[in-house]
Coordinates of C-alpha atoms and ligand atoms in Angstrom, one line a residue:
M1158 CA 6.0 -22.8 33.4
P1159 CA 4.0 -20.1 31.6
L1160 CA 3.3 -17.0 33.5
S1161 CA -0.3 -16.6 34.6
L1162 CA -1.5 -13.1 35.5
Q1163 CA -4.8 -11.8 36.9
N1164 CA -5.1 -9.9 33.6
Q1165 CA -3.8 -12.2 30.8
T1166 CA -4.3 -9.4 28.2
L1167 CA -1.1 -7.9 29.6
L1168 CA 0.7 -10.7 27.7
P1169 CA -0.1 -9.9 24.1
G1170 CA 3.1 -11.5 22.7
R1171 CA 2.9 -9.2 19.7
N1172 CA 4.2 -6.0 18.3
F1173 CA 1.9 -2.9 18.5
I1174 CA 2.0 -0.9 15.3
G1175 CA -0.7 1.6 14.2
G1176 CA -3.1 0.4 16.8
E1177 CA -2.8 -3.3 15.8
W1178 CA -1.2 -6.2 17.6
C1179 CA 0.9 -8.1 15.0
G1180 CA 3.7 -10.6 14.5
S1181 CA 7.0 -9.8 12.8
A1182 CA 7.1 -9.5 9.0
D1183 CA 8.7 -12.9 8.7
D1184 CA 6.9 -14.4 11.6
R1185 CA 10.2 -15.2 13.4
T1186 CA 9.9 -15.2 17.2
L1187 CA 12.3 -14.5 20.1
S1188 CA 12.2 -16.6 23.3
V1189 CA 12.0 -15.0 26.7
A1190 CA 13.7 -16.9 29.5
D1191 CA 13.4 -16.6 33.3
P1192 CA 16.9 -15.7 34.6
A1193 CA 16.2 -17.6 37.8
T1194 CA 16.3 -20.9 35.9
D1195 CA 17.1 -20.0 32.2
E1196 CA 13.7 -21.7 31.4
V1197 CA 11.9 -20.2 28.4
F1198 CA 8.4 -19.2 29.3
A1199 CA 7.2 -16.8 26.6
A1200 CA 7.8 -15.7 23.0
V1201 CA 7.5 -12.3 21.3
P1202 CA 8.1 -11.2 17.7
D1203 CA 11.7 -11.0 16.4
S1204 CA 11.2 -7.9 14.2
T1205 CA 12.7 -6.9 11.0
A1206 CA 13.6 -3.7 9.2
A1207 CA 10.2 -3.8 7.5
D1208 CA 8.5 -3.8 10.9
A1209 CA 10.6 -0.9 12.0
R1210 CA 9.8 1.1 8.9
R1211 CA 6.1 0.4 9.2
A1212 CA 6.2 1.7 12.8
V1213 CA 7.8 5.0 11.6
D1214 CA 5.2 5.3 8.8
V1215 CA 2.3 5.1 11.2
A1216 CA 4.0 7.3 13.9
H1217 CA 4.7 9.9 11.3
A1218 CA 1.1 9.8 10.0
A1219 CA -0.3 10.1 13.6
F1220 CA 1.9 13.1 14.5
P1221 CA -0.1 16.0 13.1
A1222 CA -3.3 15.1 14.9
W1223 CA -1.5 14.2 18.2
R1224 CA 0.5 17.4 18.3
K1225 CA -2.8 19.4 17.8
T1226 CA -4.6 17.5 20.5
P1227 CA -5.0 20.0 23.4
A1228 CA -2.4 19.4 26.1
K1229 CA -5.1 19.0 28.7
Q1230 CA -6.6 16.1 26.7
R1231 CA -3.2 14.5 26.2
A1232 CA -2.6 14.9 30.0
Q1233 CA -5.9 13.1 30.7
I1234 CA -4.9 10.1 28.6
I1235 CA -1.5 9.9 30.2
K1236 CA -3.1 10.2 33.7
R1237 CA -5.4 7.3 32.8
W1238 CA -2.3 5.4 31.8
N1239 CA -0.8 6.1 35.2
D1240 CA -3.9 4.9 37.0
L1241 CA -4.0 1.7 35.0
I1242 CA -0.3 1.0 35.7
V1243 CA -0.9 1.6 39.4
S1244 CA -4.0 -0.6 39.5
H1245 CA -2.0 -3.4 37.8
V1246 CA 1.0 -3.2 40.2
E1247 CA 0.7 -6.9 41.2
D1248 CA 0.7 -8.3 37.7
L1249 CA 3.4 -5.9 36.4
G1250 CA 5.6 -6.5 39.4
R1251 CA 5.4 -10.3 38.8
L1252 CA 6.1 -9.8 35.1
I1253 CA 9.2 -7.7 35.9
S1254 CA 10.4 -10.2 38.4
R1255 CA 9.9 -13.1 36.1
E1256 CA 11.7 -11.7 33.1
Q1257 CA 14.3 -9.6 34.8
G1258 CA 14.9 -11.6 38.0
K1259 CA 14.6 -8.9 40.7
P1260 CA 12.8 -9.8 43.9
L1261 CA 9.0 -9.2 43.8
A1262 CA 9.0 -6.3 46.3
E1263 CA 11.6 -4.6 44.0
G1264 CA 9.5 -5.5 40.9
K1265 CA 6.4 -3.9 42.4
G1266 CA 8.5 -0.9 43.6
E1267 CA 9.7 -0.4 40.1
V1268 CA 6.1 -0.4 38.8
L1269 CA 5.2 2.5 41.2
Y1270 CA 8.5 4.2 40.4
A1271 CA 7.7 4.0 36.6
A1272 CA 4.1 5.3 37.3
S1273 CA 5.5 8.3 39.2
Y1274 CA 7.1 9.5 36.0
V1275 CA 3.9 8.9 34.0
E1276 CA 1.9 10.9 36.6
W1277 CA 4.6 13.7 36.7
F1278 CA 4.6 14.1 32.9
A1279 CA 0.8 14.0 32.7
E1280 CA 0.9 17.1 35.0
E1281 CA 3.8 18.7 33.1
A1282 CA 2.0 18.4 29.8
T1283 CA -0.3 21.2 30.7
R1284 CA 2.6 23.5 31.7
A1285 CA 4.8 23.4 28.5
D1286 CA 4.4 27.2 28.2
G1287 CA 6.5 29.4 26.0
D1288 CA 7.6 33.1 26.6
V1289 CA 6.7 36.5 25.4
I1290 CA 10.0 38.3 24.9
A1291 CA 10.5 42.0 25.6
A1292 CA 11.2 43.4 22.1
P1293 CA 14.4 45.4 21.8
V1294 CA 13.0 47.4 18.8
P1295 CA 9.7 49.2 18.4
G1296 CA 6.7 47.7 16.6
R1297 CA 7.5 44.1 17.2
R1298 CA 5.9 41.2 19.1
M1299 CA 8.4 38.4 19.9
L1300 CA 7.5 35.0 21.1
A1301 CA 9.3 31.8 22.0
L1302 CA 6.9 28.9 21.4
R1303 CA 7.5 25.2 22.4
E1304 CA 6.8 22.6 19.8
P1305 CA 7.0 18.8 19.9
V1306 CA 10.1 17.6 18.0
G1307 CA 8.2 14.9 16.0
V1308 CA 8.6 11.1 15.9
I1309 CA 10.7 9.8 18.7
A1310 CA 12.6 6.5 18.8
A1311 CA 13.1 5.0 22.3
I1312 CA 15.6 2.2 22.9
T1313 CA 15.8 0.8 26.4
P1314 CA 17.8 -1.6 28.5
W1315 CA 16.8 -4.6 30.5
N1316 CA 17.6 -3.6 34.1
F1317 CA 14.5 -1.4 34.7
P1318 CA 12.1 -2.7 32.0
A1319 CA 9.2 -0.6 33.2
A1320 CA 10.9 2.6 34.5
M1321 CA 13.2 3.2 31.5
I1322 CA 10.3 3.0 29.1
A1323 CA 8.0 5.1 31.2
R1324 CA 10.4 7.9 31.7
K1325 CA 10.9 8.2 27.9
I1326 CA 7.4 7.6 26.6
A1327 CA 5.5 9.7 29.1
P1328 CA 7.3 12.9 28.4
A1329 CA 7.3 12.2 24.7
L1330 CA 3.5 11.8 24.7
A1331 CA 3.1 14.8 27.0
A1332 CA 5.1 17.0 24.6
G1333 CA 2.9 15.9 21.7
C1334 CA 5.4 13.6 20.0
T1335 CA 4.6 10.1 18.6
V1336 CA 6.8 7.2 19.5
V1337 CA 8.4 4.0 18.1
C1338 CA 10.1 1.9 20.7
K1339 CA 12.4 -1.1 21.0
P1340 CA 12.9 -2.7 24.4
A1341 CA 15.8 -5.0 25.3
E1342 CA 15.9 -8.6 24.1
D1343 CA 15.9 -9.9 27.7
T1344 CA 12.9 -8.0 28.9
P1345 CA 10.3 -7.3 26.2
L1346 CA 7.2 -8.5 28.1
T1347 CA 6.9 -5.6 30.6
S1348 CA 7.1 -3.0 27.9
L1349 CA 4.4 -4.8 25.8
A1350 CA 2.2 -4.8 28.9
L1351 CA 2.7 -1.1 29.5
V1352 CA 1.8 -0.4 25.9
R1353 CA -1.3 -2.6 26.3
L1354 CA -2.3 -0.3 29.2
A1355 CA -1.5 2.8 27.2
E1356 CA -3.9 1.5 24.5
Q1357 CA -6.6 1.0 27.1
A1358 CA -6.0 4.5 28.4
G1359 CA -6.9 5.9 25.0
V1360 CA -3.6 6.6 23.3
P1361 CA -4.7 6.9 19.7
P1362 CA -3.5 4.4 17.1
G1363 CA -0.1 5.2 15.6
V1364 CA 0.9 7.5 18.5
L1365 CA 2.7 4.7 20.4
N1366 CA 4.3 1.8 18.6
I1367 CA 6.5 -1.0 19.8
V1368 CA 8.6 -3.7 18.1
T1369 CA 10.5 -6.4 19.9
A1370 CA 13.7 -7.9 18.5
S1371 CA 16.5 -10.3 19.4
R1372 CA 20.1 -9.0 20.0
E1373 CA 20.9 -10.3 16.6
R1374 CA 18.3 -8.1 15.0
A1375 CA 18.6 -5.0 17.3
A1376 CA 20.8 -3.1 14.9
E1377 CA 18.7 -4.0 11.8
V1378 CA 15.6 -2.5 13.5
V1379 CA 17.3 0.5 15.1
D1380 CA 19.4 1.4 12.0
V1381 CA 16.1 2.0 10.1
W1382 CA 15.2 4.6 12.7
L1383 CA 18.7 6.1 12.7
D1384 CA 18.7 6.6 8.9
D1385 CA 15.1 7.8 8.6
A1386 CA 14.9 11.6 8.6
R1387 CA 11.3 11.4 9.8
V1388 CA 12.6 10.2 13.2
R1389 CA 13.6 13.5 14.8
K1390 CA 14.9 12.2 18.1
I1391 CA 16.6 9.2 19.6
T1392 CA 16.2 8.6 23.3
F1393 CA 18.5 5.8 24.5
T1394 CA 19.4 4.2 27.8
G1395 CA 22.1 1.6 27.7
S1396 CA 25.8 1.1 27.3
T1397 CA 28.3 3.8 26.3
P1398 CA 29.6 2.0 23.1
V1399 CA 26.1 1.5 21.7
G1400 CA 25.2 5.2 22.7
K1401 CA 28.2 6.4 20.7
H1402 CA 27.3 4.3 17.8
L1403 CA 23.8 5.8 17.8
A1404 CA 25.2 9.3 18.0
R1405 CA 27.5 8.7 15.0
R1406 CA 25.0 7.0 12.8
S1407 CA 22.2 9.6 13.5
A1408 CA 24.5 12.5 12.5
D1409 CA 23.5 12.4 8.9
T1410 CA 19.9 13.3 9.8
L1411 CA 21.0 15.5 12.7
K1412 CA 18.6 14.1 15.2
K1413 CA 18.2 15.4 18.7
L1414 CA 19.6 12.9 21.2
S1415 CA 19.2 11.9 24.8
L1416 CA 21.8 9.4 25.9
E1417 CA 21.6 7.8 29.3
L1418 CA 24.8 5.7 29.3
G1419 CA 27.0 3.7 31.6
G1420 CA 28.4 4.8 34.9
N1421 CA 31.3 4.1 37.3
A1422 CA 30.0 5.8 40.4
P1423 CA 32.4 6.6 43.3
F1424 CA 31.1 6.3 46.9
I1425 CA 33.3 8.1 49.3
V1426 CA 33.2 7.8 53.1
F1427 CA 35.1 10.4 55.1
D1428 CA 36.4 10.0 58.6
D1429 CA 33.8 12.5 59.9
A1430 CA 30.9 10.6 58.3
D1431 CA 28.0 8.9 60.2
L1432 CA 29.3 5.4 59.5
D1433 CA 26.0 3.6 60.1
A1434 CA 24.2 5.9 57.7
A1435 CA 27.0 5.4 55.2
V1436 CA 26.6 1.6 55.4
D1437 CA 22.8 2.0 55.0
G1438 CA 23.3 4.2 52.0
L1439 CA 25.7 1.8 50.4
M1440 CA 23.5 -1.2 50.9
V1441 CA 20.6 0.7 49.2
S1442 CA 22.6 2.1 46.3
K1443 CA 24.9 -0.9 45.7
F1444 CA 22.7 -3.9 46.1
R1445 CA 19.4 -2.8 44.6
N1446 CA 18.6 -5.0 41.7
G1447 CA 21.6 -7.1 42.6
G1448 CA 23.9 -4.3 41.7
Q1449 CA 22.6 -4.1 38.1
T1450 CA 21.9 -0.3 38.1
C1451 CA 23.7 2.4 36.2
V1452 CA 24.0 4.5 39.4
C1453 CA 25.4 1.7 41.5
P1454 CA 28.6 2.6 43.4
N1455 CA 31.3 0.8 41.5
R1456 CA 34.3 2.2 43.4
I1457 CA 34.0 2.6 47.2
Y1458 CA 36.6 4.9 48.9
V1459 CA 36.9 4.9 52.7
Q1460 CA 39.2 7.1 54.6
D1461 CA 42.0 5.6 56.7
K1462 CA 40.7 6.1 60.2
V1463 CA 37.3 4.5 59.6
H1464 CA 38.3 2.0 56.9
D1465 CA 38.4 -1.1 59.0
A1466 CA 35.3 -0.3 61.1
F1467 CA 33.3 0.5 57.9
V1468 CA 34.4 -2.8 56.2
D1469 CA 33.4 -4.8 59.3
K1470 CA 29.9 -3.2 59.4
L1471 CA 29.5 -3.6 55.6
A1472 CA 30.6 -7.3 55.6
A1473 CA 28.1 -8.1 58.3
R1474 CA 25.3 -6.6 56.3
V1475 CA 26.3 -8.1 53.0
G1476 CA 26.7 -11.5 54.7
A1477 CA 23.1 -11.3 55.8
L1478 CA 21.6 -10.7 52.3
V1479 CA 19.3 -13.5 51.1
V1480 CA 20.1 -14.6 47.6
A1481 CA 17.1 -16.4 46.0
P1482 CA 14.7 -16.4 43.0
A1483 CA 12.2 -13.6 42.9
T1484 CA 9.5 -16.1 43.8
N1485 CA 11.0 -16.6 47.3
P1486 CA 9.4 -13.9 49.5
A1487 CA 12.6 -13.6 51.5
A1488 CA 14.7 -12.8 48.4
Q1489 CA 16.9 -9.7 48.5
I1490 CA 19.2 -10.5 45.7
G1491 CA 17.9 -12.4 42.7
P1492 CA 19.7 -14.0 39.8
M1493 CA 21.8 -11.9 37.4
I1494 CA 20.1 -11.2 34.0
N1495 CA 22.0 -13.9 32.1
A1496 CA 25.2 -15.9 31.8
R1497 CA 27.2 -13.1 30.2
A1498 CA 26.5 -10.9 33.3
V1499 CA 27.7 -13.6 35.7
D1500 CA 30.8 -14.3 33.6
K1501 CA 31.7 -10.6 33.8
I1502 CA 31.3 -10.4 37.6
E1503 CA 33.4 -13.5 37.9
R1504 CA 36.1 -12.1 35.6
H1505 CA 36.2 -8.8 37.6
V1506 CA 36.6 -10.6 41.0
K1507 CA 39.3 -12.9 39.7
N1508 CA 41.2 -10.0 38.1
A1509 CA 41.0 -8.0 41.4
V1510 CA 42.3 -11.0 43.4
S1511 CA 45.1 -11.7 41.0
R1512 CA 46.2 -8.1 41.4
G1513 CA 46.2 -8.1 45.2
A1514 CA 42.6 -7.5 46.3
R1515 CA 41.2 -9.6 49.2
V1516 CA 37.8 -11.2 49.4
V1517 CA 36.2 -10.4 52.7
I1518 CA 32.9 -12.1 52.0
G1519 CA 31.4 -13.8 48.9
G1520 CA 33.6 -14.0 45.8
E1521 CA 31.9 -16.9 44.1
R1522 CA 29.0 -18.2 42.1
I1523 CA 26.1 -19.8 44.0
R1524 CA 24.3 -22.9 42.8
N1525 CA 22.3 -24.9 45.4
E1526 CA 18.8 -26.0 46.3
Q1527 CA 17.7 -22.4 47.0
C1528 CA 19.3 -21.0 43.9
P1529 CA 18.9 -23.7 41.3
G1530 CA 19.9 -21.8 38.2
P1531 CA 23.3 -20.8 36.7
N1532 CA 23.0 -17.0 37.1
Y1533 CA 23.5 -16.4 40.8
Y1534 CA 26.5 -14.7 42.3
A1535 CA 27.2 -14.2 46.0
P1536 CA 27.1 -10.7 47.4
T1537 CA 30.8 -9.8 47.7
V1538 CA 33.1 -7.3 49.6
L1539 CA 36.6 -6.8 48.3
V1540 CA 39.3 -4.8 50.0
D1541 CA 42.7 -3.5 48.9
V1542 CA 41.3 -2.6 45.6
D1543 CA 43.3 -0.2 43.4
A1544 CA 42.7 1.8 40.2
S1545 CA 44.4 -0.7 37.9
M1546 CA 41.8 -3.5 38.5
D1547 CA 39.1 -4.1 35.9
C1548 CA 36.4 -3.6 38.7
S1549 CA 37.7 0.0 39.1
C1550 CA 37.7 0.8 35.4
E1551 CA 34.4 -0.8 34.1
E1552 CA 30.9 -1.3 35.6
T1553 CA 30.8 -4.7 37.2
F1554 CA 26.9 -4.6 37.2
G1555 CA 26.7 -7.1 40.0
P1556 CA 26.6 -7.5 43.8
V1557 CA 30.3 -6.7 44.3
A1558 CA 31.5 -3.9 46.6
P1559 CA 35.2 -3.1 46.0
V1560 CA 36.7 -1.0 48.7
T1561 CA 39.8 1.2 48.4
R1562 CA 41.5 3.0 51.3
F1563 CA 42.4 6.7 50.9
S1564 CA 44.1 9.4 53.0
T1565 CA 43.3 12.9 51.8
E1566 CA 40.4 14.7 50.3
A1567 CA 42.5 15.9 47.4
D1568 CA 43.6 12.3 46.6
V1569 CA 40.0 10.9 46.7
V1570 CA 38.6 13.7 44.5
A1571 CA 41.3 13.1 41.9
A1572 CA 40.6 9.3 42.1
A1573 CA 36.9 9.7 41.8
N1574 CA 37.2 11.9 38.7
A1575 CA 39.8 9.7 37.1
T1576 CA 37.3 7.9 34.9
P1577 CA 35.7 8.7 31.5
F1578 CA 32.3 8.3 33.2
G1579 CA 30.2 10.8 35.1
L1580 CA 26.7 9.6 36.0
A1581 CA 26.4 9.4 39.8
A1582 CA 28.7 10.1 42.7
Y1583 CA 28.0 9.7 46.4
F1584 CA 29.8 10.9 49.6
Y1585 CA 29.2 10.8 53.3
S1586 CA 30.6 13.6 55.5
N1587 CA 29.4 15.9 58.3
D1588 CA 31.7 18.7 57.5
V1589 CA 29.6 21.4 55.9
R1590 CA 32.5 23.1 54.1
R1591 CA 33.8 19.9 52.7
I1592 CA 30.2 19.0 51.5
W1593 CA 30.0 22.0 49.2
R1594 CA 33.7 21.6 48.0
L1595 CA 33.0 18.0 47.0
A1596 CA 29.6 18.8 45.4
D1597 CA 31.4 21.3 43.2
A1598 CA 34.5 19.1 42.5
L1599 CA 32.9 15.8 41.5
E1600 CA 32.5 15.4 37.7
S1601 CA 29.1 13.9 37.7
G1602 CA 25.5 14.5 36.6
I1603 CA 24.1 13.4 39.9
V1604 CA 25.6 13.8 43.4
G1605 CA 24.3 12.2 46.6
I1606 CA 25.4 13.8 49.9
N1607 CA 24.7 11.5 52.8
E1608 CA 22.0 9.8 50.7
G1609 CA 22.1 6.5 48.7
A1610 CA 18.7 6.6 46.9
L1611 CA 18.7 9.6 44.6
A1612 CA 16.3 9.0 41.7
A1613 CA 12.8 10.7 41.8
E1614 CA 10.4 11.8 39.1
A1615 CA 10.9 15.5 40.2
A1616 CA 14.7 15.3 39.8
P1617 CA 16.8 15.6 36.7
F1618 CA 18.5 12.2 36.0
G1619 CA 21.5 12.0 33.6
G1620 CA 25.2 12.1 33.2
V1621 CA 28.2 14.0 31.9
K1622 CA 31.3 12.8 30.0
D1623 CA 31.0 9.2 28.7
S1624 CA 27.8 8.8 30.7
G1625 CA 25.9 10.8 28.0
Y1626 CA 23.8 13.9 27.9
G1627 CA 20.1 14.9 28.2
R1628 CA 18.0 14.6 31.4
E1629 CA 15.1 12.4 32.3
G1630 CA 12.4 13.3 34.9
S1631 CA 11.7 16.8 36.2
R1632 CA 10.7 19.8 34.2
Y1633 CA 14.0 19.4 32.2
G1634 CA 12.9 16.0 31.1
L1635 CA 10.0 17.5 29.1
E1636 CA 12.3 20.0 27.3
E1637 CA 14.2 17.0 25.8
Y1638 CA 11.1 16.3 23.6
M1639 CA 10.4 19.9 22.5
H1640 CA 12.1 22.6 20.5
I1641 CA 11.8 26.3 20.7
K1642 CA 10.3 28.2 17.8
Y1643 CA 11.0 31.9 17.7
V1644 CA 8.0 33.9 16.2
C1645 CA 8.4 37.5 15.5
Q1646 CA 5.6 39.8 14.3
G1647 CA 6.4 43.3 12.9
L1648 CA 4.3 46.3 11.8
L1649 CA 2.6 46.5 15.2
D1650 CA 2.5 50.3 15.3
Ligands
NAP76 P1 23.1 -2.2 25.7 O1 23.7 -3.4 25.4 O2 23.7 -0.9 25.3 O3 21.6 -2.3 25.3 C1 20.6 -1.2 25.4 C2 19.6 -1.3 24.3 O4 20.3 -1.1 23.0 C3 18.9 -2.7 24.2 O5 17.6 -2.5 23.7 C4 19.8 -3.3 23.1 O6 19.1 -4.4 22.4 C5 20.1 -2.2 22.2 N1 21.2 -2.4 21.3 C6 22.3 -3.2 21.5 N2 23.2 -3.1 20.5 C7 22.6 -2.2 19.6 C8 23.0 -1.7 18.3 N3 24.2 -2.1 17.8 N4 22.2 -0.9 17.7 C9 21.0 -0.6 18.2 N5 20.6 -1.0 19.4 C10 21.4 -1.8 20.1 O7 23.0 -2.0 27.3 P2 22.4 -3.1 28.4 O8 23.4 -4.1 28.6 O9 21.0 -3.5 28.0 O10 22.2 -2.2 29.7 C11 23.2 -2.0 30.6 C12 23.8 -0.6 30.3 O11 22.8 0.4 30.4 C13 24.8 -0.3 31.4 O12 26.0 0.3 30.9 C14 24.1 0.7 32.3 O13 24.9 1.6 33.0 C15 23.3 1.4 31.3 N6 22.1 2.1 31.9 C16 22.2 3.5 32.0 C17 21.2 4.1 32.6 C18 21.2 5.6 32.7 O14 20.1 6.2 33.0 N7 22.3 6.3 32.5 C19 20.1 3.4 33.2 C20 20.1 2.0 33.1 C21 21.1 1.4 32.4 P3 19.4 -5.9 22.9 O15 18.9 -6.0 24.3 O16 18.7 -6.8 22.0 O17 20.9 -6.1 22.9

């Protein structure tokens, strides 16, 4: 069934290049399916290298005027974009839920979360000041000026179709950069809707361009941007292998890079923790978006004394989760994004069980009257999980909570850090000395102490090690789109 919105213009079904809505160069299209049923309900362009090149041409041509536009004026346009996003929360929330599968309340929550970054960077745009440096020699005036880096290419994943785009495009526009963007194959519609609203907010033609493409053509499109020296920065959120490929291929043109990559977050519960708060924190961080978030706890370590009590409390809460399509107002866990995702979850659970883990609850696909499609998996708790299992080594990206028992702080810190990834880490403890020891010892870009929901527009989000580099959100997020120019004037005396 086609999606009907209050504002149907939010479904342009076209690329946006140089201020015009257009099809792909060879008119091929890409079908968009509802993960709740796998039913196709929309189509967008399946773009080619020629479309990607044209997007860079117009973004490059638009850069000189946009960078000279006073920051205050840029800020006003971005602020209008924020206002339009907020006023379309219903439509955008429904769009996200339909193409991504998350429950409607979460879809609407994501819209406001995305808008919070847009508003933040509208405000930051006017504060991108440089410095006057105290000259170490007489007769000189020395300045550090901030400049936009130029044309930006943004490549985004499917799990937060609005937020991932917003927290790249808003700081890029605020800094004075122009943008070419490719969203994920599974979720192109939300990004097109956001660009439609940016157009209405007054973003000038050529400043923001978007092309959609199938998985088959993703590399064809993105390779054009990687190889083109006019593109000065790649900002990417997605998997680590693709991030490494982008870093390698953009080396020839030495682009600036922000890579927000995969995670494998530890979630540690110590004997001295507030157990109910720890269960609350885990429910929020593990089961949001059905476990399909990069900061999801993927390895849960619980200390001996509280292990059994924690697992009992957790299993009771997990067993009460309502799995249903986003259209069901009671839904707490929707379908997974596609068949590949459910296959991976199933493979991880089977692998864990074959190596000695025990299923406390869940552990199987769901298909019934309430969940009529093929992409549902039951919220699951596993115990007796060890480091050799696939679910401890790779992101499961699904509603599976694998629990490992531990004895000492030293053991658990070593286990938590024994991964190439370093995006988020969480722990629960009431011992103030342990809290700061752990905050220092965990190899991670983000640490949650007695807190499961960490992301906020004012906070720097990003990883270390194989989870990438660069930060999104906060004042650091704007710096990613600027470089420093040192200006020195002599003969002052
Ligand atoms: P993905 O497969 O790496 O895809 C991300 C984007 O890259 C999509 O637009 C994808 O297009 C594109 N892409 C894929 N192969 C490409 C290639 N060879 N060349 C150029 N572009 C290519 O990741 P995903 O499965 O969508 O997202 C899940 C991953 O993202 C997880 O690892 C998760 O942890 C990570 N993530 C990280 C953060 C963070 O902030 N650190 C946030 C959210 C998600 P197609 O969709 O057409 O394949």
